[in-house]
């Protein structure tokens, strides 16, 4: 597991899914046009850098709270509707183990996604650190704590919103803080979609090592996420993929 696999990037109400309630409708009002800097003071230094844009730390000018803002250049996005689908999905999410979308700003050139600030790094990096330790991997107790958080978030996605993540892997989990017992957050819903429970999903998406066999067969449902969680569990306990 020495090298990270490249991240794959990628709303109508789902058939069989739950209709948006008052909370979702309120969150849907978050998207606004205008200048993100009117509401937030944005740092110049980068927290992260990707193909589509950069992530910086920002501060709400009124509340003084700190957040992260991901600035995406729209011209670099191959399918803007896929990105906007991810935004619509994130707006409905309200779970302690899922990254929280706070604000969305859009102008002619950019989309700015303001989320809660996570400073603890990726689960992938902590696994690498563990492989360099005497044990070489997570203990069963620590792995169980992490997987319990993952399954709690996944149950919420599957049962409350009928959403399949489709790209669960150590790179797509962030720790809220550097603390060893920090909360874990699922991120990157770019490949997520609603499972309409009538027609099977057929698009072959995901990341090698973590992708379920039925995805390769192009006939699957949201249970494919559980296979990915099983692989993550294996990696936590062994320090390398199966």
mmCIF file of C-alpha atoms in Angstrom:
data_model
loop_
_atom_site.group_PDB
_atom_site.id
_atom_site.type_symbol
_atom_site.label_atom_id
_atom_site.label_comp_id
_atom_site.label_asym_id
_atom_site.label_seq_id
_atom_site.Cartn_x
_atom_site.Cartn_y
_atom_site.Cartn_z
ATOM 1 C CA UNK A 1 0.000 0.000 0.000
ATOM 2 C CA UNK A 2 2.969 2.294 -0.568
ATOM 3 C CA UNK A 3 1.390 4.314 -3.351
ATOM 4 C CA UNK A 4 -1.990 6.014 -3.284
ATOM 5 C CA UNK A 5 -4.343 5.099 -6.096
ATOM 6 C CA UNK A 6 -5.481 8.101 -8.154
ATOM 7 C CA UNK A 7 -8.784 9.523 -7.042
ATOM 8 C CA UNK A 8 -11.690 9.116 -9.388
ATOM 9 C CA UNK A 9 -13.776 12.275 -9.625
ATOM 10 C CA UNK A 10 -17.081 12.433 -10.575
ATOM 11 C CA UNK A 11 -30.612 15.689 -8.646
ATOM 12 C CA UNK A 12 -33.382 14.368 -9.241
ATOM 13 C CA UNK A 13 -35.258 12.752 -6.345
ATOM 14 C CA UNK A 14 -34.627 9.006 -6.273
ATOM 15 C CA UNK A 15 -37.348 6.544 -7.024
ATOM 16 C CA UNK A 16 -37.755 4.640 -3.790
ATOM 17 C CA UNK A 17 -35.686 7.241 -1.944
ATOM 18 C CA UNK A 18 -36.832 9.556 0.823
ATOM 19 C CA UNK A 19 -38.276 12.886 -0.289
ATOM 20 C CA UNK A 20 -36.416 15.965 0.942
ATOM 21 C CA UNK A 21 -37.835 17.320 4.174
ATOM 22 C CA UNK A 22 -37.739 20.786 5.690
ATOM 23 C CA UNK A 23 -34.096 20.392 6.731
ATOM 24 C CA UNK A 24 -32.994 19.480 3.207
ATOM 25 C CA UNK A 25 -35.039 22.316 1.716
ATOM 26 C CA UNK A 26 -33.364 24.758 4.072
ATOM 27 C CA UNK A 27 -29.916 23.418 3.161
ATOM 28 C CA UNK A 28 -30.755 23.699 -0.517
ATOM 29 C CA UNK A 29 -30.902 27.437 -0.013
ATOM 30 C CA UNK A 30 -27.183 27.508 0.822
ATOM 31 C CA UNK A 31 -26.066 27.868 -2.791
ATOM 32 C CA UNK A 32 -25.615 31.524 -3.610
ATOM 33 C CA UNK A 33 -24.019 33.568 -6.342
ATOM 34 C CA UNK A 34 -21.431 36.109 -5.404
ATOM 35 C CA UNK A 35 -18.044 36.549 -3.822
ATOM 36 C CA UNK A 36 -17.072 34.012 -1.160
ATOM 37 C CA UNK A 37 -14.708 36.623 0.309
ATOM 38 C CA UNK A 38 -17.604 38.832 1.356
ATOM 39 C CA UNK A 39 -18.602 36.264 3.988
ATOM 40 C CA UNK A 40 -15.250 34.540 4.579
ATOM 41 C CA UNK A 41 -11.654 35.648 5.021
ATOM 42 C CA UNK A 42 -9.692 33.195 2.845
ATOM 43 C CA UNK A 43 -6.059 32.275 3.587
ATOM 44 C CA UNK A 44 -3.534 32.435 0.753
ATOM 45 C CA UNK A 45 -1.750 29.247 1.832
ATOM 46 C CA UNK A 46 -3.092 25.956 0.483
ATOM 47 C CA UNK A 47 -4.275 23.003 2.586
ATOM 48 C CA UNK A 48 -4.444 20.793 -0.478
ATOM 49 C CA UNK A 49 -4.257 20.875 -4.247
ATOM 50 C CA UNK A 50 -6.077 18.759 -6.832
ATOM 51 C CA UNK A 51 -6.698 18.593 -10.563
ATOM 52 C CA UNK A 52 -9.755 20.842 -10.380
ATOM 53 C CA UNK A 53 -8.674 23.376 -7.782
ATOM 54 C CA UNK A 54 -7.268 24.104 -4.347
ATOM 55 C CA UNK A 55 -8.400 23.854 -0.728
ATOM 56 C CA UNK A 56 -7.698 26.718 1.657
ATOM 57 C CA UNK A 57 -8.542 27.597 5.229
ATOM 58 C CA UNK A 58 -11.109 30.340 5.683
ATOM 59 C CA UNK A 59 -12.779 32.208 8.532
ATOM 60 C CA UNK A 60 -16.347 33.418 8.807
ATOM 61 C CA UNK A 61 -16.048 37.181 9.183
ATOM 62 C CA UNK A 62 -18.950 37.389 11.634
ATOM 63 C CA UNK A 63 -18.700 34.239 13.784
ATOM 64 C CA UNK A 64 -14.864 33.935 13.526
ATOM 65 C CA UNK A 65 -15.276 30.178 12.987
ATOM 66 C CA UNK A 66 -12.752 28.414 10.745
ATOM 67 C CA UNK A 67 -13.721 26.282 7.740
ATOM 68 C CA UNK A 68 -12.159 24.865 4.582
ATOM 69 C CA UNK A 69 -13.024 26.242 1.149
ATOM 70 C CA UNK A 70 -12.476 24.208 -2.007
ATOM 71 C CA UNK A 71 -12.200 26.460 -5.048
ATOM 72 C CA UNK A 72 -12.911 24.654 -8.318
ATOM 73 C CA UNK A 73 -12.274 26.144 -11.754
ATOM 74 C CA UNK A 74 -15.373 25.207 -13.753
ATOM 75 C CA UNK A 75 -13.540 25.148 -17.085
ATOM 76 C CA UNK A 76 -11.379 22.263 -15.798
ATOM 77 C CA UNK A 77 -14.372 20.108 -14.882
ATOM 78 C CA UNK A 78 -15.275 17.709 -17.658
ATOM 79 C CA UNK A 79 -18.854 17.151 -16.519
ATOM 80 C CA UNK A 80 -20.090 20.046 -14.428
ATOM 81 C CA UNK A 81 -23.432 18.313 -13.841
ATOM 82 C CA UNK A 82 -21.596 15.501 -12.010
ATOM 83 C CA UNK A 83 -19.968 18.004 -9.676
ATOM 84 C CA UNK A 84 -23.287 19.711 -9.044
ATOM 85 C CA UNK A 85 -24.868 16.330 -8.281
ATOM 86 C CA UNK A 86 -22.196 15.820 -5.611
ATOM 87 C CA UNK A 87 -23.050 19.230 -4.164
ATOM 88 C CA UNK A 88 -26.764 18.413 -4.070
ATOM 89 C CA UNK A 89 -26.014 15.134 -2.274
ATOM 90 C CA UNK A 90 -23.743 16.821 0.277
ATOM 91 C CA UNK A 91 -26.408 19.429 1.033
ATOM 92 C CA UNK A 92 -28.710 16.703 2.333
ATOM 93 C CA UNK A 93 -26.097 15.115 4.605
ATOM 94 C CA UNK A 94 -26.164 15.656 8.356
ATOM 95 C CA UNK A 95 -24.101 13.033 10.168
ATOM 96 C CA UNK A 96 -21.071 13.395 12.488
ATOM 97 C CA UNK A 97 -19.003 11.042 10.316
ATOM 98 C CA UNK A 98 -19.729 12.740 6.983
ATOM 99 C CA UNK A 99 -18.054 15.972 5.890
ATOM 100 C CA UNK A 100 -20.494 18.841 6.359
ATOM 101 C CA UNK A 101 -21.101 21.279 3.519
ATOM 102 C CA UNK A 102 -21.615 24.743 4.980
ATOM 103 C CA UNK A 103 -21.903 27.111 1.990
ATOM 104 C CA UNK A 104 -21.690 27.114 -1.794
ATOM 105 C CA UNK A 105 -20.731 30.137 -3.889
ATOM 106 C CA UNK A 106 -20.672 30.283 -7.666
ATOM 107 C CA UNK A 107 -19.447 32.930 -10.059
ATOM 108 C CA UNK A 108 -18.634 32.937 -13.765
ATOM 109 C CA UNK A 109 -15.377 31.008 -13.399
ATOM 110 C CA UNK A 110 -15.408 29.209 -10.053
ATOM 111 C CA UNK A 111 -17.381 27.114 -7.604
ATOM 112 C CA UNK A 112 -16.453 27.596 -3.948
ATOM 113 C CA UNK A 113 -17.463 24.808 -1.548
ATOM 114 C CA UNK A 114 -17.171 25.746 2.126
ATOM 115 C CA UNK A 115 -17.009 22.726 4.441
ATOM 116 C CA UNK A 116 -16.122 22.023 8.037
ATOM 117 C CA UNK A 117 -12.365 22.132 8.604
ATOM 118 C CA UNK A 118 -10.619 18.786 9.102
ATOM 119 C CA UNK A 119 -7.000 19.023 10.242
ATOM 120 C CA UNK A 120 -6.183 15.395 11.051
ATOM 121 C CA UNK A 121 -5.232 14.194 7.586
ATOM 122 C CA UNK A 122 -6.350 11.126 5.631
ATOM 123 C CA UNK A 123 -6.858 7.635 7.022
ATOM 124 C CA UNK A 124 -4.466 6.532 4.261
ATOM 125 C CA UNK A 125 -1.620 8.525 5.825
ATOM 126 C CA UNK A 126 -2.277 7.084 9.278
ATOM 127 C CA UNK A 127 -2.221 3.557 7.848
ATOM 128 C CA UNK A 128 1.174 4.322 6.299
ATOM 129 C CA UNK A 129 2.381 5.588 9.694
ATOM 130 C CA UNK A 130 1.186 2.353 11.312
ATOM 131 C CA UNK A 131 3.100 0.241 8.791
ATOM 132 C CA UNK A 132 6.288 1.932 9.996
ATOM 133 C CA UNK A 133 5.549 1.146 13.655
ATOM 134 C CA UNK A 134 6.545 -1.979 15.576
ATOM 135 C CA UNK A 135 3.063 -3.480 15.169
ATOM 136 C CA UNK A 136 2.845 -2.653 11.467
ATOM 137 C CA UNK A 137 -0.924 -2.169 11.539
ATOM 138 C CA UNK A 138 -3.899 -0.991 13.617
ATOM 139 C CA UNK A 139 -4.906 -2.974 16.690
ATOM 140 C CA UNK A 140 -8.244 -4.788 16.535
ATOM 141 C CA UNK A 141 -9.704 -2.354 19.070
ATOM 142 C CA UNK A 142 -8.620 0.767 17.154
ATOM 143 C CA UNK A 143 -9.726 -0.726 13.839
ATOM 144 C CA UNK A 144 -13.113 -1.578 15.338
ATOM 145 C CA UNK A 145 -13.570 2.016 16.507
ATOM 146 C CA UNK A 146 -12.823 3.358 13.025
ATOM 147 C CA UNK A 147 -15.055 0.848 11.237
ATOM 148 C CA UNK A 148 -17.916 1.490 13.656
ATOM 149 C CA UNK A 149 -17.832 5.168 12.605
ATOM 150 C CA UNK A 150 -17.675 4.225 8.929
ATOM 151 C CA UNK A 151 -20.622 1.843 9.212
ATOM 152 C CA UNK A 152 -22.658 4.405 11.145
ATOM 153 C CA UNK A 153 -22.198 6.923 8.338
ATOM 154 C CA UNK A 154 -22.849 4.297 5.688
ATOM 155 C CA UNK A 155 -26.070 3.158 7.351
ATOM 156 C CA UNK A 156 -27.188 6.794 7.322
ATOM 157 C CA UNK A 157 -26.383 7.155 3.602
ATOM 158 C CA UNK A 158 -28.058 3.893 2.657
ATOM 159 C CA UNK A 159 -31.176 3.936 4.812
ATOM 160 C CA UNK A 160 -31.974 7.635 5.272
ATOM 161 C CA UNK A 161 -30.993 8.974 1.842
ATOM 162 C CA UNK A 162 -30.732 5.812 -0.280
ATOM 163 C CA UNK A 163 -27.311 6.978 -1.496
ATOM 164 C CA UNK A 164 -24.457 4.739 -2.587
ATOM 165 C CA UNK A 165 -20.984 6.270 -2.165
ATOM 166 C CA UNK A 166 -19.196 3.990 -4.691
ATOM 167 C CA UNK A 167 -15.631 5.029 -3.846
ATOM 168 C CA UNK A 168 -14.902 4.169 -0.220
ATOM 169 C CA UNK A 169 -11.156 3.900 0.407
ATOM 170 C CA UNK A 170 -8.651 5.208 2.999
ATOM 171 C CA UNK A 171 -7.967 8.340 0.936
ATOM 172 C CA UNK A 172 -11.639 9.314 1.233
ATOM 173 C CA UNK A 173 -11.722 9.445 5.018
ATOM 174 C CA UNK A 174 -10.456 12.513 6.891
ATOM 175 C CA UNK A 175 -9.824 12.924 10.611
ATOM 176 C CA UNK A 176 -11.366 16.021 12.175
ATOM 177 C CA UNK A 177 -8.249 16.680 14.302
ATOM 178 C CA UNK A 178 -4.727 15.240 14.696
ATOM 179 C CA UNK A 179 -5.813 13.519 17.956
ATOM 180 C CA UNK A 180 -5.552 9.695 17.969
ATOM 181 C CA UNK A 181 -9.241 9.444 18.929
ATOM 182 C CA UNK A 182 -10.430 12.049 16.416
ATOM 183 C CA UNK A 183 -13.761 11.659 14.646
ATOM 184 C CA UNK A 184 -13.562 10.266 11.125
ATOM 185 C CA UNK A 185 -15.344 11.924 8.188
ATOM 186 C CA UNK A 186 -16.325 10.409 4.829
ATOM 187 C CA UNK A 187 -15.484 12.793 1.984
ATOM 188 C CA UNK A 188 -15.617 12.881 -1.833
ATOM 189 C CA UNK A 189 -19.137 12.032 -2.972
ATOM 190 C CA UNK A 190 -18.181 12.695 -6.591
ATOM 191 C CA UNK A 191 -19.089 9.150 -7.687
ATOM 192 C CA UNK A 192 -22.126 8.833 -5.449
ATOM 193 C CA UNK A 193 -25.624 8.375 -6.756
ATOM 194 C CA UNK A 194 -29.100 7.483 -5.585
ATOM 195 C CA UNK A 195 -29.965 3.792 -5.651
ATOM 196 C CA UNK A 196 -33.451 3.751 -7.151
ATOM 197 C CA UNK A 197 -34.004 0.133 -5.939
ATOM 198 C CA UNK A 198 -35.607 -0.779 -9.264
ATOM 199 C CA UNK A 199 -32.820 -0.777 -11.805
ATOM 200 C CA UNK A 200 -29.355 -2.013 -10.854
ATOM 201 C CA UNK A 201 -26.459 0.402 -11.242
ATOM 202 C CA UNK A 202 -24.220 -0.518 -14.151
ATOM 203 C CA UNK A 203 -21.464 2.118 -14.401
ATOM 204 C CA UNK A 204 -18.052 0.628 -13.649
ATOM 205 C CA UNK A 205 -16.605 3.117 -11.159
ATOM 206 C CA UNK A 206 -14.415 2.982 -8.073
ATOM 207 C CA UNK A 207 -10.781 2.345 -7.194
ATOM 208 C CA UNK A 208 -8.731 -0.843 -7.695
ATOM 209 C CA UNK A 209 -8.317 -2.872 -4.471
ATOM 210 C CA UNK A 210 -11.612 -1.559 -3.068
ATOM 211 C CA UNK A 211 -14.104 -2.116 -5.885
ATOM 212 C CA UNK A 212 -16.703 -4.880 -5.408
ATOM 213 C CA UNK A 213 -16.830 -7.776 -7.926
ATOM 214 C CA UNK A 214 -20.449 -7.020 -8.842
ATOM 215 C CA UNK A 215 -19.406 -3.507 -9.938
ATOM 216 C CA UNK A 216 -17.055 -5.091 -12.471
ATOM 217 C CA UNK A 217 -20.033 -7.180 -13.646
ATOM 218 C CA UNK A 218 -21.973 -3.928 -14.173
ATOM 219 C CA UNK A 219 -24.962 -5.042 -12.105
ATOM 220 C CA UNK A 220 -24.944 -3.853 -8.518
ATOM 221 C CA UNK A 221 -26.693 -1.875 -5.788
ATOM 222 C CA UNK A 222 -25.647 0.149 -2.749
ATOM 223 C CA UNK A 223 -24.438 -2.989 -0.960
ATOM 224 C CA UNK A 224 -21.247 -2.666 -3.024
ATOM 225 C CA UNK A 225 -20.126 -0.127 -0.406
ATOM 226 C CA UNK A 226 -19.972 -2.922 2.188
ATOM 227 C CA UNK A 227 -17.378 -4.804 0.147
ATOM 228 C CA UNK A 228 -15.221 -1.668 0.125
ATOM 229 C CA UNK A 229 -15.578 -1.339 3.904
ATOM 230 C CA UNK A 230 -14.478 -4.962 4.235
ATOM 231 C CA UNK A 231 -11.324 -4.234 2.246
ATOM 232 C CA UNK A 232 -10.622 -1.120 4.349
ATOM 233 C CA UNK A 233 -11.020 -3.280 7.482
ATOM 234 C CA UNK A 234 -8.502 -5.780 6.099
ATOM 235 C CA UNK A 235 -6.014 -3.009 5.340
ATOM 236 C CA UNK A 236 -6.366 -1.568 8.856
ATOM 237 C CA UNK A 237 -5.657 -4.950 10.446
ATOM 238 C CA UNK A 238 -2.857 -6.031 8.090
ATOM 239 C CA UNK A 239 -1.261 -2.822 6.840
ATOM 240 C CA UNK A 240 -1.637 -3.861 3.200
ATOM 241 C CA UNK A 241 -4.505 -4.691 0.812
ATOM 242 C CA UNK A 242 -5.798 -8.249 0.289
#
